Amino acid sequence: MRIGVIGGGQLGRMLGLAGIPLGLHFRFLEPSAACPAAACGEVIPTAYDDPDGLERFVQGLSVATYEFESVPASSAQWLASRIPLEPSPRALEIAQDRIAEKTAFRALGIPVARFAAVGTVAEVTDAAKSIGAPCVLKTRRLGYDGKGQRVIRGGSSGDLAPQIAAAWEELGRVPCILEELVEFTAEVSMIAVRGRGAGHTRSSAYYALTENVHRDGILWRSTAPAPCDPSGELDRMARAHVSALMESLDYHGVIGVEFFVTRAGLLANEMAPRVHNSGHWTIDGALTSQFENHLRAISGLPLGPTAARGACAMINLVGRTPLPSEILGVPGARLHLYGKPPRKGRKVGHVTLCAEDQAQLALVLRALEERVAWE
Ligand code: AMP
């Protein structure tokens, strides 16, 4: 069976690494031939919307999927007319637009922060009056790792106009969402998977709720099961929300949904219709990784068990590739490098850790964090 992946970055590479033992073959659509996924299959080195490239990409594929959500809508529609594209173009369309995403959450009764769609400075000003400062202005499309957003704090004078004008210019005068700035106590994500084949004993499965810490808008550390949820109540709430979302979309594949933990409970922030950085701990920390389960789900294979092998964590390696010897001296540390040249703010790999309990995990995490530089 040959799987096509749009995108050839680290997520494509890890899909390949998980699928090769299952006898799957991979083809990646990625402009750069020397991409991280090239180690795992054939690369079609064209733009994501190049008609000839798409035609070469689709030949002989059983199913196509993607590793990032900015896939051009026209390419997704074209591919879906030729072969199964999973998750569906509908899921992609929702995830590409922060307004569509928050509207879909709200329609399902999933709580979200107050928000408004804004298309002019006057609309931002009106929305800021009703939502109140501090608030966050984000581009509706193409934001990632904290890019494409500006916080409007307001000042002692209470005059928001200069900050609004500056944020609007800096973001490029494009359609935006204005959101209330949430006072969260933690950030968590739920990684789940829903299968495609009929007659499975388990049609969907959930990983342990994961607690995430960001630095400079980029994910730094994930820990699962989430230490902020000792009772498991947040995990149950997140599962219910993600289950409703997957059912409503007749979703196939892995999904990642990020939430803020507030005093009033969970508020959904965004969804990724793909394998997710906060699920990388599952490679070594769960009975079946998110990558393998995504492939199982989209290929119509039975899903694998998702239970965690203890207390697990993942640290992203950003900006500098460490020497393996620096990392592997930490008991239980497993190194995953992506084969990317290091650059400031760029994810070049990650490290996973598994321990018997949270106390043990905290000890090894401390040792690991001392050895990892963030650049
Ligand atoms: P996003 O691109 O929406 O995932 O945002 C990146 C990060 O910015 C989040 O993980 C939060 O740490 C922070 N953030 C985004 N939106 C909000 C918000 N409405 N209130 C508070 N923090 C936010």
CSV table of C-alpha atoms and ligand atoms in Angstrom, one decimal, residues 98 101-102 113-114 135-136 138 143-147 149 151 179-184 187 214 217-218 258 260 269-270, ligand 1:
chain,number,residue,atom,x,y,z
A,98,ARG,CA,-9.7,30.5,13.0
A,101,GLU,CA,-12.8,26.7,13.8
A,102,LYS,CA,-14.1,28.7,16.8
A,113,ALA,CA,-12.9,32.4,24.5
A,114,ARG,CA,-15.0,35.4,23.4
A,135,CYS,CA,-7.2,41.0,23.9
A,136,VAL,CA,-5.3,39.2,21.1
A,138,LYS,CA,-4.6,37.0,15.2
A,143,GLY,CA,-0.6,31.6,11.9
A,144,TYR,CA,1.6,29.0,13.6
A,145,ASP,CA,4.0,28.9,16.6
A,146,GLY,CA,2.7,32.2,17.9
A,147,LYS,CA,3.3,33.9,14.5
A,149,GLN,CA,-0.7,37.5,16.5
A,151,VAL,CA,-1.6,41.2,22.2
A,179,GLU,CA,-10.0,37.2,21.0
A,180,GLU,CA,-10.2,37.9,24.7
A,181,LEU,CA,-6.8,37.3,26.3
A,182,VAL,CA,-7.5,34.2,28.4
A,183,GLU,CA,-6.2,34.0,32.0
A,184,PHE,CA,-5.2,30.3,31.9
A,187,GLU,CA,-2.4,24.7,28.4
A,214,HIS,CA,5.4,27.2,25.3
A,217,GLY,CA,5.1,31.0,21.2
A,218,ILE,CA,6.8,27.6,20.3
A,258,GLU,CA,-5.5,22.5,22.2
A,260,PHE,CA,-6.7,26.6,27.8
A,269,ASN,CA,-8.2,27.2,21.3
A,270,GLU,CA,-7.5,25.4,18.1
B,1,AMP,P1,-2.2,29.8,18.8
B,1,AMP,O1,-1.4,30.1,17.6
B,1,AMP,O2,-3.6,30.2,18.8
B,1,AMP,O3,-2.0,28.3,19.2
B,1,AMP,O4,-1.4,30.6,20.0
B,1,AMP,C1,-0.1,30.3,20.4
B,1,AMP,C2,0.0,30.5,21.9
B,1,AMP,O5,-0.3,31.9,22.2
B,1,AMP,C3,-1.0,29.7,22.7
B,1,AMP,O6,-0.4,28.4,23.0
B,1,AMP,C4,-1.1,30.5,24.0
B,1,AMP,O7,0.1,30.4,24.8
B,1,AMP,C5,-1.1,31.9,23.5
B,1,AMP,N1,-2.5,32.4,23.2
B,1,AMP,C6,-3.1,32.3,22.0
B,1,AMP,N2,-4.4,32.8,22.1
B,1,AMP,C7,-4.5,33.2,23.3
B,1,AMP,C8,-5.6,33.8,24.1
B,1,AMP,N3,-6.8,34.1,23.5
B,1,AMP,N4,-5.4,34.1,25.4
B,1,AMP,C9,-4.2,33.8,26.0
B,1,AMP,N5,-3.2,33.3,25.3
B,1,AMP,C10,-3.3,33.0,24.0
